[in-house]
Structures are given as structure tokens and as C-alpha cells.
mmCIF file of C-alpha atoms in Angstrom:
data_model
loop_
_atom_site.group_PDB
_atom_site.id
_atom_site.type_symbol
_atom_site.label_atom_id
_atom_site.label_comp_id
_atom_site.label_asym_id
_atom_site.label_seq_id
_atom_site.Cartn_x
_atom_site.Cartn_y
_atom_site.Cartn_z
ATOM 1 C CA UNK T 105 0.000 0.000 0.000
ATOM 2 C CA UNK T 106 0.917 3.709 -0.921
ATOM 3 C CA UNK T 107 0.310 6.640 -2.353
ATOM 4 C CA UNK T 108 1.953 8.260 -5.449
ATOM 5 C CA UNK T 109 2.127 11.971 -6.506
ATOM 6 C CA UNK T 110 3.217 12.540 -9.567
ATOM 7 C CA UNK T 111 3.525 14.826 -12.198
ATOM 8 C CA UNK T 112 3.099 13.455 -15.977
ATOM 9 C CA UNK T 113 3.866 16.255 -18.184
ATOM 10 C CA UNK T 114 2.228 16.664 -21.511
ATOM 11 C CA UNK T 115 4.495 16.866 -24.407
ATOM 12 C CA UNK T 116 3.508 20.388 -25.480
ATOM 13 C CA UNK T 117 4.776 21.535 -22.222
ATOM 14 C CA UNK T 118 8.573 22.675 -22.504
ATOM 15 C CA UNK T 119 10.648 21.895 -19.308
ATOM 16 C CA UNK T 120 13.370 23.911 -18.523
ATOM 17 C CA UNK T 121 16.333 22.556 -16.383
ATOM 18 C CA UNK T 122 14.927 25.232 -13.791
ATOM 19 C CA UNK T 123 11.147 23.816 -14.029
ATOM 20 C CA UNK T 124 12.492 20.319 -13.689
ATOM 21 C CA UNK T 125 14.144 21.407 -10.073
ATOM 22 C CA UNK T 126 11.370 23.632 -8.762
ATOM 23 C CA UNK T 127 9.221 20.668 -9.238
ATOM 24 C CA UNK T 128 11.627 17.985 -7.730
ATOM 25 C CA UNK T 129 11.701 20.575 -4.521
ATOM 26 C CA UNK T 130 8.272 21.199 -4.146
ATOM 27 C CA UNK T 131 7.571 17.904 -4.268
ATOM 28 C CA UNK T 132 10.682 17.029 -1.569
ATOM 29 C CA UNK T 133 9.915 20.165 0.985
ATOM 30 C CA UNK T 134 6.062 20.164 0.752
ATOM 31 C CA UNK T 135 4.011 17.744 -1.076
ATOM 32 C CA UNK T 136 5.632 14.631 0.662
ATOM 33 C CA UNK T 137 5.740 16.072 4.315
ATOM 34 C CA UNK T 138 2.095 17.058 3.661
ATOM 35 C CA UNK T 139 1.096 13.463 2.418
ATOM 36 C CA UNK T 140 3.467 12.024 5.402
ATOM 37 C CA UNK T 141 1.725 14.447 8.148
ATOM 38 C CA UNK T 142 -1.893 13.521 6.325
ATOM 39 C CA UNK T 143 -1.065 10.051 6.931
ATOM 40 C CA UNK T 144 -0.090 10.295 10.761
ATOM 41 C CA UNK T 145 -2.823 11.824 11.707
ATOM 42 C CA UNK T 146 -4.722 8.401 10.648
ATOM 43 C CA UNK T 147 -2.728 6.514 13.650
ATOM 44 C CA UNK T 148 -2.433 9.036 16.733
ATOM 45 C CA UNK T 149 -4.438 6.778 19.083
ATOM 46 C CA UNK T 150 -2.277 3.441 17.612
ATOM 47 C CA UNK T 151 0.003 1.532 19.701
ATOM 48 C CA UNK T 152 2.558 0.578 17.498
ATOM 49 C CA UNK T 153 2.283 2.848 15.030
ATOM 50 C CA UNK T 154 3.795 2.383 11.861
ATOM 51 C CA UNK T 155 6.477 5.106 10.489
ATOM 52 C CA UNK T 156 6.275 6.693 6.727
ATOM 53 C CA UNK T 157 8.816 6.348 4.413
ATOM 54 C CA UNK T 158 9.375 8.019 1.175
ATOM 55 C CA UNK T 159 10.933 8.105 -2.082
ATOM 56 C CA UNK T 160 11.634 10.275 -4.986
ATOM 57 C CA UNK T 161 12.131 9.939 -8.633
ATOM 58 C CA UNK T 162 12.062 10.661 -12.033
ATOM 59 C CA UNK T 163 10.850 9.654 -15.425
ATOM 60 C CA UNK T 164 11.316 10.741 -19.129
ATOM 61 C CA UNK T 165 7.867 12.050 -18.327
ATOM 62 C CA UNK T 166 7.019 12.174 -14.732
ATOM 63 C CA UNK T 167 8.930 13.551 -11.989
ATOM 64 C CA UNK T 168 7.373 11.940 -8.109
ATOM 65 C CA UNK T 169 7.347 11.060 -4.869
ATOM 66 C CA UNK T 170 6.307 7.710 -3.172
ATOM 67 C CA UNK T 171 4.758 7.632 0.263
ATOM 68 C CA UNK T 172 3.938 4.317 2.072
ATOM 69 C CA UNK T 173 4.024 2.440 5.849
ATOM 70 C CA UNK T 174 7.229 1.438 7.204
ATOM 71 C CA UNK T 175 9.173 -0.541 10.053
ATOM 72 C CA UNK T 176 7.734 -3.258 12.243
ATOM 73 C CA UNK T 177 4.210 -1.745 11.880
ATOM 74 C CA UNK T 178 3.752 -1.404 8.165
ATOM 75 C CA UNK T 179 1.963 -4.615 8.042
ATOM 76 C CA UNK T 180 -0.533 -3.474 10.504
ATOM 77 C CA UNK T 181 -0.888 0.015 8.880
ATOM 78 C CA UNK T 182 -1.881 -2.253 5.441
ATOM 79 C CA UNK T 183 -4.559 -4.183 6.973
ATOM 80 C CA UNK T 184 -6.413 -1.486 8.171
ATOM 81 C CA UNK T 185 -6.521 -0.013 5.229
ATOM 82 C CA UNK T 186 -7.629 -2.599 3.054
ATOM 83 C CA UNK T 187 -10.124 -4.570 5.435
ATOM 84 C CA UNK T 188 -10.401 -7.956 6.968
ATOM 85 C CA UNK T 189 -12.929 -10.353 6.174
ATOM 86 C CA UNK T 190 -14.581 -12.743 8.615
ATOM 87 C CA UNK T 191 -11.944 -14.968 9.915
ATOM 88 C CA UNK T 192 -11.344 -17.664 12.678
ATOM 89 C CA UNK T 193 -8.303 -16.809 15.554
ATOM 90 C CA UNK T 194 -7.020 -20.358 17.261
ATOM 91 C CA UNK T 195 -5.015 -19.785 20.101
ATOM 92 C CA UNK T 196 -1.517 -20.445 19.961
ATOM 93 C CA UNK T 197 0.206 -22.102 22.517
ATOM 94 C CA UNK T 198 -1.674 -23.880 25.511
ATOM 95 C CA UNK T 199 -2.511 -20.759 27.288
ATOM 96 C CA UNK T 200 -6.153 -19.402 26.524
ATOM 97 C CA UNK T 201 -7.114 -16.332 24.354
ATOM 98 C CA UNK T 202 -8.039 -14.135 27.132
ATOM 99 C CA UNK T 203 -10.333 -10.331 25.799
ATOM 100 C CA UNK T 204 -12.571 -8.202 26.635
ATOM 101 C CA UNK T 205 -15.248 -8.703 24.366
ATOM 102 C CA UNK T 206 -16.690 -4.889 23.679
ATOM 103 C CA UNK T 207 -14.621 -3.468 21.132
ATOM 104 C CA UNK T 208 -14.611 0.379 19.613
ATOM 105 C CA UNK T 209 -11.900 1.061 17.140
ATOM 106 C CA UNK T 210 -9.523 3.849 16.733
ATOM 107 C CA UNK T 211 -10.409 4.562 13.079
ATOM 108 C CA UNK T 212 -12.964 4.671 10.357
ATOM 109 C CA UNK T 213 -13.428 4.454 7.152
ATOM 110 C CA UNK T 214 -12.168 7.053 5.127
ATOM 111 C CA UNK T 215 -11.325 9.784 8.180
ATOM 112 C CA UNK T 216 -8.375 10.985 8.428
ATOM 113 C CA UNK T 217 -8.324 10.757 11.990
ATOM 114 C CA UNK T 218 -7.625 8.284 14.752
ATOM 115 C CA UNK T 219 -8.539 8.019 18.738
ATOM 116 C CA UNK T 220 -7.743 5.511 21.431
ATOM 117 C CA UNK T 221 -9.452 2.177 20.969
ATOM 118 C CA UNK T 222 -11.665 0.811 23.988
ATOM 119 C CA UNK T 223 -11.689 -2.600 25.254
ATOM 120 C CA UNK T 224 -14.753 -2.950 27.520
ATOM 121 C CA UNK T 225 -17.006 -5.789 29.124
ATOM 122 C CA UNK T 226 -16.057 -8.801 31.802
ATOM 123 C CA UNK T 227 -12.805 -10.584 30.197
ATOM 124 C CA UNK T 228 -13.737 -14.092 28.823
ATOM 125 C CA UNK T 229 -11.236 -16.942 27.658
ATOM 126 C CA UNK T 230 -11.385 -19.364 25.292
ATOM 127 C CA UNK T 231 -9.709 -21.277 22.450
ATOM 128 C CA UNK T 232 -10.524 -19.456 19.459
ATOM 129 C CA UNK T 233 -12.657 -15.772 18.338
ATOM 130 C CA UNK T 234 -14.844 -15.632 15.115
ATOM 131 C CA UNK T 235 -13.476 -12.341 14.421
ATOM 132 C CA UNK T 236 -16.218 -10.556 12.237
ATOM 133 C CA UNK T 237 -13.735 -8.639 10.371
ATOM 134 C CA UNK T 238 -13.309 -5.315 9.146
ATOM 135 C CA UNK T 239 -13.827 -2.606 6.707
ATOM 136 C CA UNK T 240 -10.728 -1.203 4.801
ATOM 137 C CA UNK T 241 -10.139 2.355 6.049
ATOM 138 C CA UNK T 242 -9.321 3.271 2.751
ATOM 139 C CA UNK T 243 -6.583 6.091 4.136
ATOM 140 C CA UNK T 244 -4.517 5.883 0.861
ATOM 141 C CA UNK T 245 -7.480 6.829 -1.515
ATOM 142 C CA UNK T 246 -9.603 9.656 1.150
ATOM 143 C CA UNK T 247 -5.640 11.099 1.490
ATOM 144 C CA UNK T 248 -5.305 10.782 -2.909
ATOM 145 C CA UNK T 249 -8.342 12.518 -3.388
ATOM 146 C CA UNK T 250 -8.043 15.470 -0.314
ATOM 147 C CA UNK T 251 -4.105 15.832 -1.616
ATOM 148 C CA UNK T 252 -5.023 16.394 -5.537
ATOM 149 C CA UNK T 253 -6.440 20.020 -5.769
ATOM 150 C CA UNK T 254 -3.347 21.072 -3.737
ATOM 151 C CA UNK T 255 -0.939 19.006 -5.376
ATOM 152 C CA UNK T 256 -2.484 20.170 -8.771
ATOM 153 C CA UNK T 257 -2.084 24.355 -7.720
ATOM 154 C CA UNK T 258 1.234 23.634 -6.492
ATOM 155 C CA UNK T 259 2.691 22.176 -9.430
ATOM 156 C CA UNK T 260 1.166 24.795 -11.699
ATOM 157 C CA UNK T 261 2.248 27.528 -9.141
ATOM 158 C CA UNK T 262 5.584 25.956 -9.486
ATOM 159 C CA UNK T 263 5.456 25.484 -13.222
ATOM 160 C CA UNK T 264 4.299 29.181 -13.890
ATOM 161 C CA UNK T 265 7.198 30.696 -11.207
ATOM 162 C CA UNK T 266 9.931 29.245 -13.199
ATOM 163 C CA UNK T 267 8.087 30.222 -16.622
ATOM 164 C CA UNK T 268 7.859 33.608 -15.339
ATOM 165 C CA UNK T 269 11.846 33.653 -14.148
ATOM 166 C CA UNK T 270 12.397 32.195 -17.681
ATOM 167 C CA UNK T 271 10.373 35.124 -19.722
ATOM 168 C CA UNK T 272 11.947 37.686 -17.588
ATOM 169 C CA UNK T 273 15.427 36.775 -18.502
ATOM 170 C CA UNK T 274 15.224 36.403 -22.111
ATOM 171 C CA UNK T 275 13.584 39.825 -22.056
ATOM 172 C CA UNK T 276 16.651 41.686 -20.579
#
């Protein structure tokens, strides 16, 4: 799971060396913390939270930025935002499963935020939960679709402010 900005330029668009490296920037100081910070906020009530990597590159026609889960949490970050289905839990071991059986989760579907979970009931044991499974929280696409208008301006902002630079130097 992750999330991709990334800029496809059309051919009748001529990039300047200059254009090339205002867009590599904004992309490195602002659209990939933004993404990063968007995606944090999805996990503040989390134990074991996942971190967020990224990575940069470029194209003969895109320049962009991936963002995506890392470190000993990633998995766990992936799962929530895809889903679960129904799904037996044996125990493992010889000990039993012991839970609380009232359950509300940190997250939902599609909000980008995140809150403590709560456990609550009597505790119960035994050898194996019917989990009911899960929605996918669908964090990658809700983040895709917020991100896009600003991505989109600050491309063109960053597009037009090397044009600009460009025009005004080959008119002096």
C-alpha cells in the first residue's frame, strides 16, 4: 500500500532545467511532508504505530514522490486499510485467548483521523474468536483525493514561477 504523486507532463509543455528542479523541490519540501503528516494523523491513538517512508524519482515524463508504511508496523498500517474479512483466531500455545469482548476502534473508514481504541465488558477466555472482520479504512485513496487540488495548484504555481523567471530573462 501507498500513495503516489506525480507529475506526468504533456508533451507540449517545454521543461526547462529550472522547471524540472522547482518541481523535484516542491515535491521534496512540501508535497511529501504534507502526504506524510496527512497520513499520521490516521494513527495518533495506535500503539505501534507504523512510520512513513518516502521516495523520490524521475521519469522521461514524470517527476514523483512515493509515500507508504514502514518498520515493524507497516503490516498493521496495510490491513487497516484494506479490510479484513470474517476470519477464525485459534489460540496459539496452551494458554487461553483471554479479551474483553466490547470493542470500539480507533479509526474509520475514510477519516483521516484516529482516537484511542476501547476494550470494555467482563474478560472471557477461550480457544478461538470468530473475528467478524473489518472494513478497509481506505486512508490511501480519502488522502489521494483530499491531496489532488493542492498538489495540482502547487505544481502549476511551481510550473508558472519558473516560466515567469524564464520570460523575464530572455527579455533583458
Amino acid at each position: 500500500m501507498y500513495i503516489e504523486v506525480k507529475v506526468i507532463i504533456p508533451k507540449n509543455i517545454f521543461l526547462t532545467d529550472d522547471m524540472i528542479a522547482e518541481i523535484e523541490r516542491i515535491q521534496r519540501v512540501k508535497s511529501a511532508p504534507d502526504v506524510i503528516k496527512m497520513f499520521k494523523s490516521t494513527t495518533e491513538g495506535w500503539d505501534g504505530k507504523p512510520g512513513f517512508l518516502k521516495s523520490h524519482g524521475k521519469t522521461a515524463t514524470s517527476i514523483y514522490s512515493k509515500i507508504y508504511p514502514g518498520g515493524t508496523y507497516a503490516w498493521k498500517y496495510n490491513l487497516v486499510n484494506i479490510g479484513s474479512p470474517p476470519h477464525t483466531i485459534p489460540k496459539s500455545g496452551t494458554a487461553l485467548m483471554r479479551f474483553k469482548p466490547g470493542y470500539r476502534a480507533s479509526t474509520s473508514p475514510r477519516i483521516l483521523s484516529s482516537r484511542a481504541k476501547q476494550r470494555f465488558g467482563y474478560y472471557i477466555s477461550t480457544t478461538r474468536v470468530d473475528h467478524p472482520g473489518f472494513p478497509g479504512r481506505e486512508f490511501d485513496a480519502e488522502i489521494a483525493k483530499q491531496y489532488q487540488p493542492i498538489f495540482e495548484r502547487d505544481m502549476n504555481a511551481a510550473i508558472q514561477k519558473t516560466a515567469n523567471k524564464s520570460a523575464n530573462q530572455k527579455s533583458q
